[in-house]
mmCIF file of C-alpha atoms in Angstrom:
data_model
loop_
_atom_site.group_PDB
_atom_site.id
_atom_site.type_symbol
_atom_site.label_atom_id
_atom_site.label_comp_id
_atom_site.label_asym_id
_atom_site.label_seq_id
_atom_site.Cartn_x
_atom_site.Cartn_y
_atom_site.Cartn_z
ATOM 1 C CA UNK N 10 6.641 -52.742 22.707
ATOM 2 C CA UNK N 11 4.397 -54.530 20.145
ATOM 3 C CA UNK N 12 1.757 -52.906 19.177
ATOM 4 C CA UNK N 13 -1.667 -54.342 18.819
ATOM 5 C CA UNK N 14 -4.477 -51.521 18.456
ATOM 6 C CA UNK N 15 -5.394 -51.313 14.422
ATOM 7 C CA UNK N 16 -6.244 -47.634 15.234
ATOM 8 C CA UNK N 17 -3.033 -47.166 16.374
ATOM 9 C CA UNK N 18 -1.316 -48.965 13.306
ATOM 10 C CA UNK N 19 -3.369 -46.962 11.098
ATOM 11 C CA UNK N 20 -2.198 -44.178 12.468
ATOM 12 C CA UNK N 21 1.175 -45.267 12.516
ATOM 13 C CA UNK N 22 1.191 -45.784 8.475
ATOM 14 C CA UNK N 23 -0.254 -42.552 8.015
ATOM 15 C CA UNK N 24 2.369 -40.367 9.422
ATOM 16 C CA UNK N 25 4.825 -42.908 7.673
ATOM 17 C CA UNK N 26 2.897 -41.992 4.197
ATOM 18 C CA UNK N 27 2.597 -37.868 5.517
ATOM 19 C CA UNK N 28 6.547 -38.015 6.361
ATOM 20 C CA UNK N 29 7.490 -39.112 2.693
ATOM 21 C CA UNK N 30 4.729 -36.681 1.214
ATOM 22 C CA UNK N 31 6.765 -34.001 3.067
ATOM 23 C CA UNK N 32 10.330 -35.365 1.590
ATOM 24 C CA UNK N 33 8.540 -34.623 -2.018
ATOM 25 C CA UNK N 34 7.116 -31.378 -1.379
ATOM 26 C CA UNK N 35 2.919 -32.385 -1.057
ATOM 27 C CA UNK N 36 2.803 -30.728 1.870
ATOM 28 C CA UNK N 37 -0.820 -30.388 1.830
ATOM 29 C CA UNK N 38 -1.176 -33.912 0.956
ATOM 30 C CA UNK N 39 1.272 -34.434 4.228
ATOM 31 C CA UNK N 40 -0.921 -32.049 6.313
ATOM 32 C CA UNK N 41 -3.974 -34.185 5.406
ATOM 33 C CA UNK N 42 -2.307 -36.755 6.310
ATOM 34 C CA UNK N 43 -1.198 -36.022 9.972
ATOM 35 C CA UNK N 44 -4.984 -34.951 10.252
ATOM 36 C CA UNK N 45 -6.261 -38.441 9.946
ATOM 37 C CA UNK N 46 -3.242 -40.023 12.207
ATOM 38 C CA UNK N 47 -4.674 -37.602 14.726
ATOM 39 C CA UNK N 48 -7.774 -38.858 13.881
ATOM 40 C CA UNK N 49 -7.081 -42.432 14.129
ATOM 41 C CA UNK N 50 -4.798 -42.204 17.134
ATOM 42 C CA UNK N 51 -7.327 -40.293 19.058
ATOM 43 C CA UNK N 52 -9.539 -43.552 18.348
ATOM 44 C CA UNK N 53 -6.835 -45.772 19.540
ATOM 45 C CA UNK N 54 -6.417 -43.762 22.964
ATOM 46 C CA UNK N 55 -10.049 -43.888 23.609
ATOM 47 C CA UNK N 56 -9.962 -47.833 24.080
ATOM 48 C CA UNK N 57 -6.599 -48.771 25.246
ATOM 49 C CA UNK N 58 -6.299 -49.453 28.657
ATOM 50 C CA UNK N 59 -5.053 -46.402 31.003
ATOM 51 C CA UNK N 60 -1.841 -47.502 32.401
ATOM 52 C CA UNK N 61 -0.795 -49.122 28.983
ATOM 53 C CA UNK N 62 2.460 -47.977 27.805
ATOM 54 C CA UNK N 63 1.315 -48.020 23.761
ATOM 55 C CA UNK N 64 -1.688 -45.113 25.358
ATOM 56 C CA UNK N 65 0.613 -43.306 26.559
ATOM 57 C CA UNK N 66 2.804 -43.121 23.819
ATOM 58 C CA UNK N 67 -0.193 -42.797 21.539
ATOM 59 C CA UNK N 68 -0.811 -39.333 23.869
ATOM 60 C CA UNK N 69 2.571 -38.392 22.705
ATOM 61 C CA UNK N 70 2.126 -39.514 18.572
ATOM 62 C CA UNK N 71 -1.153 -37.241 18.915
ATOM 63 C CA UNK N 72 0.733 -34.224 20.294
ATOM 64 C CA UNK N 73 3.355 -34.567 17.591
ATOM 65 C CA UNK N 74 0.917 -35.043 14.519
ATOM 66 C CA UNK N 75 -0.924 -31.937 15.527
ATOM 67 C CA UNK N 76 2.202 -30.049 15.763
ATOM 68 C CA UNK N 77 3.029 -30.980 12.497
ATOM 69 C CA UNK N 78 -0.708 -30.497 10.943
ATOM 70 C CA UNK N 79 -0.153 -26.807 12.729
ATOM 71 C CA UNK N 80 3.107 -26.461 11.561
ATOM 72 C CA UNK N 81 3.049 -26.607 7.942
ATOM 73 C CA UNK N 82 -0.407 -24.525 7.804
ATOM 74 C CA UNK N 83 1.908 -21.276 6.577
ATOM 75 C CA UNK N 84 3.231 -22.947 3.977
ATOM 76 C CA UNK N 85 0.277 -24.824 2.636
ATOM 77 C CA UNK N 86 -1.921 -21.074 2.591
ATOM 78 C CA UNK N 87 1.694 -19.807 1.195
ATOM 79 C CA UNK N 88 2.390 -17.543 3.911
ATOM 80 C CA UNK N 89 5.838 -19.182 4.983
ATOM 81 C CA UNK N 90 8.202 -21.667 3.769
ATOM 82 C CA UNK N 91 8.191 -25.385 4.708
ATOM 83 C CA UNK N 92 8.988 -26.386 8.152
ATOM 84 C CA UNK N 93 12.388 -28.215 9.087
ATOM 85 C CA UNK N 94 12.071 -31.877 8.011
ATOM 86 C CA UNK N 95 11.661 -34.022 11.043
ATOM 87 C CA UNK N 96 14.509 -36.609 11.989
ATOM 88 C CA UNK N 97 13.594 -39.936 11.167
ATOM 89 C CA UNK N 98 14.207 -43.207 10.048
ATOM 90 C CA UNK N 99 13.985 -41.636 6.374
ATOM 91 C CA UNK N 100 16.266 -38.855 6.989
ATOM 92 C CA UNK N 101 18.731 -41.342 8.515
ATOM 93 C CA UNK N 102 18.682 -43.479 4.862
ATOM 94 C CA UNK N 103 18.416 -40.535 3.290
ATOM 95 C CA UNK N 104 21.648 -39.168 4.887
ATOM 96 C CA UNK N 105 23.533 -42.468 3.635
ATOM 97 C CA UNK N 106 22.956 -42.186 0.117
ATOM 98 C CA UNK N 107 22.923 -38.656 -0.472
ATOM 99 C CA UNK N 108 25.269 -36.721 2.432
ATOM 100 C CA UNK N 109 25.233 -33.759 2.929
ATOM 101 C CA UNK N 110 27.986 -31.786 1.836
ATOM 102 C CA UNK N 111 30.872 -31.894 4.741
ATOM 103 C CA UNK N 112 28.829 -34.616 6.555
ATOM 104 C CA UNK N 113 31.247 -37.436 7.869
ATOM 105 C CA UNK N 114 29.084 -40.380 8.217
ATOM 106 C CA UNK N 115 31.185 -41.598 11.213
ATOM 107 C CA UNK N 116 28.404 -43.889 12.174
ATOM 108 C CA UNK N 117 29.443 -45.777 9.075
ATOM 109 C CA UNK N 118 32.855 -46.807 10.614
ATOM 110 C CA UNK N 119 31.328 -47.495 13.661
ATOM 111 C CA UNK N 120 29.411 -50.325 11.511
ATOM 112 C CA UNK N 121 32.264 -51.417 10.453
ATOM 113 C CA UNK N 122 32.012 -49.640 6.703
ATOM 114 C CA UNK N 123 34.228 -46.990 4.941
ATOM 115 C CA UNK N 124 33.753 -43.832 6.114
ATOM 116 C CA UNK N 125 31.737 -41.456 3.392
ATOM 117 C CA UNK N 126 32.195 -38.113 3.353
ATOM 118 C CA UNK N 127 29.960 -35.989 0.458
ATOM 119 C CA UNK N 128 32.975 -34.323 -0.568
ATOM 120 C CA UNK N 129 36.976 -34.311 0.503
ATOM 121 C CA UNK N 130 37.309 -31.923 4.051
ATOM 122 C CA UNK N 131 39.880 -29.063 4.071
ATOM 123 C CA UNK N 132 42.104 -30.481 7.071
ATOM 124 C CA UNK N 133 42.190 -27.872 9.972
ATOM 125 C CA UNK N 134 45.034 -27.610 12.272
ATOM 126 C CA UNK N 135 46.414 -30.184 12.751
ATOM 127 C CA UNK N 136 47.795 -30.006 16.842
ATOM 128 C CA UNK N 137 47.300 -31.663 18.666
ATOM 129 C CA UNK N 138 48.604 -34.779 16.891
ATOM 130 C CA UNK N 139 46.847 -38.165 16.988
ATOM 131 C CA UNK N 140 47.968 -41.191 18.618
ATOM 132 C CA UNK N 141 49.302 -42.821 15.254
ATOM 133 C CA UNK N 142 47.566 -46.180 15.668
ATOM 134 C CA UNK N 143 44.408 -44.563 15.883
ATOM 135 C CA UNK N 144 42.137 -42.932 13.433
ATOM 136 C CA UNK N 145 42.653 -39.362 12.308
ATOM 137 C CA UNK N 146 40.667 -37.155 14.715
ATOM 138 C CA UNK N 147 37.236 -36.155 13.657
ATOM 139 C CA UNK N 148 37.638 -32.498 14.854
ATOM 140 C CA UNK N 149 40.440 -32.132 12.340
ATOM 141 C CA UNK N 150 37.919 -33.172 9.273
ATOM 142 C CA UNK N 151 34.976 -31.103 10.200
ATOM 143 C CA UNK N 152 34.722 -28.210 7.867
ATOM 144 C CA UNK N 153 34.102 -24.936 9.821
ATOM 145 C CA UNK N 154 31.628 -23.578 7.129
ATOM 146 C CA UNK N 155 28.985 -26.202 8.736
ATOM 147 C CA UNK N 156 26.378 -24.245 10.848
ATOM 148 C CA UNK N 157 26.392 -25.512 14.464
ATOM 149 C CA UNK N 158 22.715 -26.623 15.502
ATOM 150 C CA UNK N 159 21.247 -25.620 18.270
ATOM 151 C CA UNK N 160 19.124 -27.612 20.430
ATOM 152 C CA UNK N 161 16.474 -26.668 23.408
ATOM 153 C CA UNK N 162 15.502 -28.778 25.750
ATOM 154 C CA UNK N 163 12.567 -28.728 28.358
ATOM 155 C CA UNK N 164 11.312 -30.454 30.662
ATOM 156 C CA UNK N 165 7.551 -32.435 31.521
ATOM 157 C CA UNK N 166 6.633 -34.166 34.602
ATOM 158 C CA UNK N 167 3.697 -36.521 34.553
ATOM 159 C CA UNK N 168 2.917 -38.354 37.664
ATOM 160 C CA UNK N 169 0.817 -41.721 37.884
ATOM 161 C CA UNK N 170 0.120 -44.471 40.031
ATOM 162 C CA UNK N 171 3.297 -46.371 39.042
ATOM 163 C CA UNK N 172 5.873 -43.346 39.337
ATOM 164 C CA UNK N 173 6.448 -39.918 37.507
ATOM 165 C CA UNK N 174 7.418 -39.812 34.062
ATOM 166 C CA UNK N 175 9.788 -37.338 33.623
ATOM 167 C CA UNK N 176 10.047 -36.400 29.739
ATOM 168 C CA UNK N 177 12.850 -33.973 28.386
ATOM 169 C CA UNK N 178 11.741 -32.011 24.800
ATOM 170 C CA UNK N 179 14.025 -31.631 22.545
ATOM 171 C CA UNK N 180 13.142 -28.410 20.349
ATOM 172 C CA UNK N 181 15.063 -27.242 17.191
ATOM 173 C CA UNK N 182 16.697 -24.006 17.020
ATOM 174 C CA UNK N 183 13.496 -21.553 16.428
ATOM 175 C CA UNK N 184 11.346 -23.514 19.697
ATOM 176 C CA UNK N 185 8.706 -24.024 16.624
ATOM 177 C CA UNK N 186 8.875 -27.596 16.886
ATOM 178 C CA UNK N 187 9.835 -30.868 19.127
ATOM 179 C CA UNK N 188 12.356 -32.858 17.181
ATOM 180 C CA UNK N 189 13.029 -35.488 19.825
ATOM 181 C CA UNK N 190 11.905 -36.806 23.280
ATOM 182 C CA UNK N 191 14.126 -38.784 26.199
ATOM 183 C CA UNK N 192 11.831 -40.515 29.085
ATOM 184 C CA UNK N 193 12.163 -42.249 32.105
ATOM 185 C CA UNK N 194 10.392 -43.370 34.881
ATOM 186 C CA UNK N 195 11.538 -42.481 37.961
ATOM 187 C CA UNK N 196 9.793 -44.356 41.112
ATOM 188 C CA UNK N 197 9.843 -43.481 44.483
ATOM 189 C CA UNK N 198 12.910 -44.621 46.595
ATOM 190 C CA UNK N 199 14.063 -46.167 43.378
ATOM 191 C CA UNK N 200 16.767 -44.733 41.071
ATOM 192 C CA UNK N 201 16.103 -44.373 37.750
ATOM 193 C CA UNK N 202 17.432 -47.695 35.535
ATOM 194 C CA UNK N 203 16.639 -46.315 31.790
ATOM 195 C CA UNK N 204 16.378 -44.137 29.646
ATOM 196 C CA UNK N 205 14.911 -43.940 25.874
ATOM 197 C CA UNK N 206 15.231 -41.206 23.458
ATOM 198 C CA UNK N 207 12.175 -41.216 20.660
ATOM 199 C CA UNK N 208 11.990 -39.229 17.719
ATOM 200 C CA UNK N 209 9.274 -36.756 17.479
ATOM 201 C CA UNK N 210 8.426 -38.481 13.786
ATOM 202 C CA UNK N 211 8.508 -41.548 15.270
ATOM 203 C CA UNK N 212 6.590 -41.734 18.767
ATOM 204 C CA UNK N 213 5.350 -45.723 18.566
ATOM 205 C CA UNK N 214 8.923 -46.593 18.965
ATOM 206 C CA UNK N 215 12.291 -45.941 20.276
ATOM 207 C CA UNK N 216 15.749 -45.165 18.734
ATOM 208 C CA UNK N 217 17.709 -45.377 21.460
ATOM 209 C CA UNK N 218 18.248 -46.710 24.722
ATOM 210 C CA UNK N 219 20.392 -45.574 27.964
ATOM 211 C CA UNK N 220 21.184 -48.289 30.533
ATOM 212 C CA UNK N 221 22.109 -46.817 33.541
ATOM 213 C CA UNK N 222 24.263 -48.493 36.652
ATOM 214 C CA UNK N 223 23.030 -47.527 39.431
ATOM 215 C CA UNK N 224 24.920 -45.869 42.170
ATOM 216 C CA UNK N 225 25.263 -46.321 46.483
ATOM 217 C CA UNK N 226 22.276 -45.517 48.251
ATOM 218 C CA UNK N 227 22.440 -42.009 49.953
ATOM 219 C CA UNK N 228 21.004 -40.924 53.043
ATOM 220 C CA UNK N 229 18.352 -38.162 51.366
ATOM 221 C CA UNK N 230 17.324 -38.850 47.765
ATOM 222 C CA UNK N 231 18.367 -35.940 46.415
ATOM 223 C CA UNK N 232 22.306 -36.778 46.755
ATOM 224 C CA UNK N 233 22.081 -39.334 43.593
ATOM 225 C CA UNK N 234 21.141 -36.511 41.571
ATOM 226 C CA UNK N 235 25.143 -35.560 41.856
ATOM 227 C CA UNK N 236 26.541 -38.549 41.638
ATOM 228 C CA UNK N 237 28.301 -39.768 38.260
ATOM 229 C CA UNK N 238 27.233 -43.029 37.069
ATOM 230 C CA UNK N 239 28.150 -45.712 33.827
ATOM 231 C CA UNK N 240 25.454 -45.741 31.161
ATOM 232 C CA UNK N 241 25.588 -48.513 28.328
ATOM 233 C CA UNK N 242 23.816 -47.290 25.111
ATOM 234 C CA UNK N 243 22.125 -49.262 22.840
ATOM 235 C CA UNK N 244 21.324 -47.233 19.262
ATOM 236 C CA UNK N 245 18.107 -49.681 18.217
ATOM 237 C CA UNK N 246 18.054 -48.653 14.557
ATOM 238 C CA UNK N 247 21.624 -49.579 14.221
ATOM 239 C CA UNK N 248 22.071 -51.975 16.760
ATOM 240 C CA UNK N 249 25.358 -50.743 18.527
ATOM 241 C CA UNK N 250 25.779 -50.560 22.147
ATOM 242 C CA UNK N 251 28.604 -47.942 23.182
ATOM 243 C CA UNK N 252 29.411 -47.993 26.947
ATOM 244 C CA UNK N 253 30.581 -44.891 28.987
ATOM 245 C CA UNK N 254 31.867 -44.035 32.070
ATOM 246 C CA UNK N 255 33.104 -41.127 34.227
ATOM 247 C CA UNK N 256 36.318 -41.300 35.681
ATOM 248 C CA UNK N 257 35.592 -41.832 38.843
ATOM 249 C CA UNK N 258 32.581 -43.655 39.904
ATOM 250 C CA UNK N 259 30.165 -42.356 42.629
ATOM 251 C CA UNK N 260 32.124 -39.259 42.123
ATOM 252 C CA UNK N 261 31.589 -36.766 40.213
ATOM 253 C CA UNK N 262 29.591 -36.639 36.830
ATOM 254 C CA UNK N 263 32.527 -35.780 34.643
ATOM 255 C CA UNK N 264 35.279 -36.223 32.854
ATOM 256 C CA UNK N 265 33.074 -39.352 31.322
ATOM 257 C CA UNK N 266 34.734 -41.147 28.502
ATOM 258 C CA UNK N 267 33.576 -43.171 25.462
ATOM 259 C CA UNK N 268 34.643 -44.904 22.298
ATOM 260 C CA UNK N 269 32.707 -43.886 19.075
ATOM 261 C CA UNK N 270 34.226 -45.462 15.681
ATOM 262 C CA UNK N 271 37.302 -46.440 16.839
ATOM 263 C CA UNK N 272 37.690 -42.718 18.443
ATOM 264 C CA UNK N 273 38.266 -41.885 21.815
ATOM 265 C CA UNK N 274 35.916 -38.730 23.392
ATOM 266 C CA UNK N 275 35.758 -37.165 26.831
ATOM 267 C CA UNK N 276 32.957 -35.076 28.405
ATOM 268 C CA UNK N 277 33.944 -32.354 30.356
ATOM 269 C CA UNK N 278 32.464 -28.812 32.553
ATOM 270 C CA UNK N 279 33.107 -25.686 30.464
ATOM 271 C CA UNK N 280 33.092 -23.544 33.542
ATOM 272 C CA UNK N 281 31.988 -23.884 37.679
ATOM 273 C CA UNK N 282 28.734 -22.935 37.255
ATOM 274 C CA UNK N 283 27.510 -24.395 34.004
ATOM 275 C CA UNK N 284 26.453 -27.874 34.608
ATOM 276 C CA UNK N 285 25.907 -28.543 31.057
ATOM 277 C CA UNK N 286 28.838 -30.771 29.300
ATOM 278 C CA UNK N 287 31.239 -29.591 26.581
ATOM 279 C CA UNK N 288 32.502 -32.681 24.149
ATOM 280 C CA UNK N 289 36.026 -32.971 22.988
ATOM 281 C CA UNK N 290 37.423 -35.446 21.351
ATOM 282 C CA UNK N 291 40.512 -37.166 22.917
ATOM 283 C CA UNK N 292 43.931 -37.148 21.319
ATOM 284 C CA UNK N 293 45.863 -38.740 24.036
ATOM 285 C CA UNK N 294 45.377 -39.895 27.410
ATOM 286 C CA UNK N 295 46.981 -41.650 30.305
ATOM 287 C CA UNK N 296 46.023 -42.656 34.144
ATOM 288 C CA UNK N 297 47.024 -39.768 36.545
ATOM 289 C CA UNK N 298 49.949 -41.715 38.450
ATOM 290 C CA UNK N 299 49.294 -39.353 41.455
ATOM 291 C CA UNK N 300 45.450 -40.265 41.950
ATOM 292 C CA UNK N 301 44.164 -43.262 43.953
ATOM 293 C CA UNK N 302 40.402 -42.291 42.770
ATOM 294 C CA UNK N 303 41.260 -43.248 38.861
ATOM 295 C CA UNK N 304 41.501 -39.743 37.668
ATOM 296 C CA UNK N 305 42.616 -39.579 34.029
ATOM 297 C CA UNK N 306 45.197 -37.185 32.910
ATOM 298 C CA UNK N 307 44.428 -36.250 28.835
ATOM 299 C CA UNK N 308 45.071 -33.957 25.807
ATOM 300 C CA UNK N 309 42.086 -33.120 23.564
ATOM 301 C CA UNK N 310 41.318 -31.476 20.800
ATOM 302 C CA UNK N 311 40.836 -27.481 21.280
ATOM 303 C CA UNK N 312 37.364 -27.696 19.077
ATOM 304 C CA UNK N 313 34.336 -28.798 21.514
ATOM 305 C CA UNK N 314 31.906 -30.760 19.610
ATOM 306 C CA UNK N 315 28.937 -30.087 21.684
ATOM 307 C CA UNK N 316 28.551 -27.443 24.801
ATOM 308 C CA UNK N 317 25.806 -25.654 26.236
ATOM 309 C CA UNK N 318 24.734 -23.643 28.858
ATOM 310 C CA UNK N 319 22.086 -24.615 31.423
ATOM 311 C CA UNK N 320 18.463 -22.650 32.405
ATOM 312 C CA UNK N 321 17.628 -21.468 35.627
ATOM 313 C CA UNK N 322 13.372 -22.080 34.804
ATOM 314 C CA UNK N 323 10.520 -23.705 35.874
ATOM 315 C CA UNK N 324 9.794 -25.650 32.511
ATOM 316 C CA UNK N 325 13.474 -25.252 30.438
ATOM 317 C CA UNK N 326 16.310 -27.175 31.374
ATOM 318 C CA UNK N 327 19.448 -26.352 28.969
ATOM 319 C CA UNK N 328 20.178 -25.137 25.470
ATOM 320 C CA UNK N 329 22.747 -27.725 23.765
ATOM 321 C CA UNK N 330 25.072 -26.373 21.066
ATOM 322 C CA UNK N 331 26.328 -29.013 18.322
ATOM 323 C CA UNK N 332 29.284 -28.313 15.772
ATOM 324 C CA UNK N 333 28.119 -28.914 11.888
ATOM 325 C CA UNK N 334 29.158 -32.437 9.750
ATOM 326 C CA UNK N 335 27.841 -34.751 12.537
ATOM 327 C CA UNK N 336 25.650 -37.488 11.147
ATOM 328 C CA UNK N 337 22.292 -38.228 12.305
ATOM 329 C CA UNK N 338 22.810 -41.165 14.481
ATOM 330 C CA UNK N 339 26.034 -39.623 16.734
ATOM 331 C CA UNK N 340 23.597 -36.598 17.146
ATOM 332 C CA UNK N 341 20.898 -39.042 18.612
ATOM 333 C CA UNK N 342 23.709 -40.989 20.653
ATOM 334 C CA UNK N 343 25.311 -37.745 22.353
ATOM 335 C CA UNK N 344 21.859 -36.751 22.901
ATOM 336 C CA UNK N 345 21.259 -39.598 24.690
ATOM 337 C CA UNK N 346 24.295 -39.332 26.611
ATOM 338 C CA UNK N 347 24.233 -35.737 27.967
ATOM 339 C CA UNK N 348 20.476 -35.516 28.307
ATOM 340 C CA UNK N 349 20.528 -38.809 30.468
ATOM 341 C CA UNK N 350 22.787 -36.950 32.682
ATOM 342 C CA UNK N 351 20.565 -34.370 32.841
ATOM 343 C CA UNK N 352 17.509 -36.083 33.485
ATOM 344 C CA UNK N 353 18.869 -37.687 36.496
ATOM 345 C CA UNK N 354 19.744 -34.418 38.028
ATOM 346 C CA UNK N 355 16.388 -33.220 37.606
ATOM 347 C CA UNK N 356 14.706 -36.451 38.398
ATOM 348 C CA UNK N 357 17.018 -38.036 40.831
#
């Protein structure tokens, strides 16, 4: 989406410039500086046209540079330490040249680089062994020391002439603060086609992209919301497109399978009732000679790499779990995956 409001690219720069000021510790300077992007963003919403999509993501750059203006008020009047750093474009350059410790920059092979890790991993067990023409299995290189992050996610409806947005927060672990934001449009008697995940840093633009297939018409509406569909998604920033499918389409949602770096993972239900997906990565697998549907027989890793557990409330929708030592871009990427899925079974 170009953008062509100077407000708006004003705006823009500043929370570019109030971003770094935060990487070097000026966090006053970098609270003064998401002032005036509110400022000149409010500016910028007050002229563009209504139903223009750079207003309305100017509504949601706003939001996010008074959250951040509010939320490093404690530690400016020295009442609180500094806020978590926002993800961003920085933090993803950032996380090249200087890891952190235990990080395995898988994204790198996925670019077709070495892999860098900040310092050797303590191999964990070791079963179930690897298909030997394949890759050593992540789960067997992340160190357990990592903290898992936690991620909560809720969900906004906002409905206009054209259809209802449907936008799905992504919160870090303390609910202080939106890290991340997946949208889509979902029109009536239309399925929903796409899906783009923004960072919260970041709101002028997308990182990501979900293209979704969509599915036989059903009788009521409603019925899609169940039904498992292909997505193909396109990371913008490093321009990789990573398909994914369930097992069986206009079936069920899962298994659903991918390739990430050469490395083969499956997303599965933890339990019955929770309707969030657990992550594992796949050692071996092999077409269930039985089925006629395409079911797909498989041994994976013990270690889940993400799980969660879904919310029975008005606003929240799930809480997603995520093992330490991923890198910053397969974070966005499963994001995108599992909170596409969700989306469409709350959107339809």
């Amino acid at each position: 989406m170009p953008i062509t409001n100077s407000d708006n690219l004003q705006a823009i720069k500043l929370s570019r410039q109030a971003v770094a000021a935060e990487f070097a510790g000026q966090y006053r300077e970098a609270g003064e500086l998401y002032g005036a992007a509110a400022v000149s963003v409010q500016k910028a919403i007050s002229v563009l046209k209504k139903k223009s999509e750079e207003r309305r993501r100017a509504k949601l750059q706003l939001r996010a540079a008074n959250e951040r203006r509010l939320a490093l008020q404690p530690c400016i009047a020295g009442t609180g330490p500094p806020p978590e750093i926002l993800p961003s474009s920085d933090t993803f350059l950032r996380e090249v040249t200087h890891p952190t410790p235990g990080t395995l920059l898988i994204t790198m092979v996925q670019l077709g680089r070495r892999a860098v890790m900040a310092e050797a991993p303590q191999l964990l067990q070791q079963e179930p062994q690897h298909d030997p023409t394949q890759p050593p299995l992540l789960s067997n290189l992340l160190s357990p020391t990592l903290p898992n992050l936690t991620y909560h996610v809720y969900a906004e409806r906002i409905t206009r002439t054209n259809g209802t947005w449907i936008y799905l927060h992504v919160k870090n672990e303390a609910k202080a603060q939106i890290l991340y934001t997946l949208e889509a449009c979902k029109k009536a008697r239309y399925q929903i086609s796409h899906s783009t995940l923004s960072r919260a840093a970041e709101y002028h633009g997308a990182c990501a992209m979900a293209i979704i297939t969509p599915v036989r018409p059903r009788k009521y509406e409603y019925e899609h919301r169940v039904v498992g569909r292909p997505f193909k998604i396109h990371m913008l920033e490093t321009n990789v497109e990573i398909s994914e499918s369930p097992d069986r389409f206009e079936k069920d949602w899962n298994p659903r399978r991918f390739t990430y770096a050469g490395r083969r993972f499956v997303w599965k239900y933890k339990g019955s009732t929770n309707r969030v997906s657990s992550l594992h990565e796949v050692a071996r697998e092999w077409p269930d000679p039985h089925s006629k549907t395409g079911k797909i027989l498989d041994e994976i890793h013990p270690r889940a790499l993400v799980w969660g557990e879904d919310k029975f409330a008005v606003e929240k929708v799930c809480t997603i779990h995520m093992v330490g030592g991923l890198d910053q871009t397969f974070r966005e990427f499963l994001l995108v995956s599992e909170l596409t899925k969700q989306l469409i079974q709350v959107g339809g």
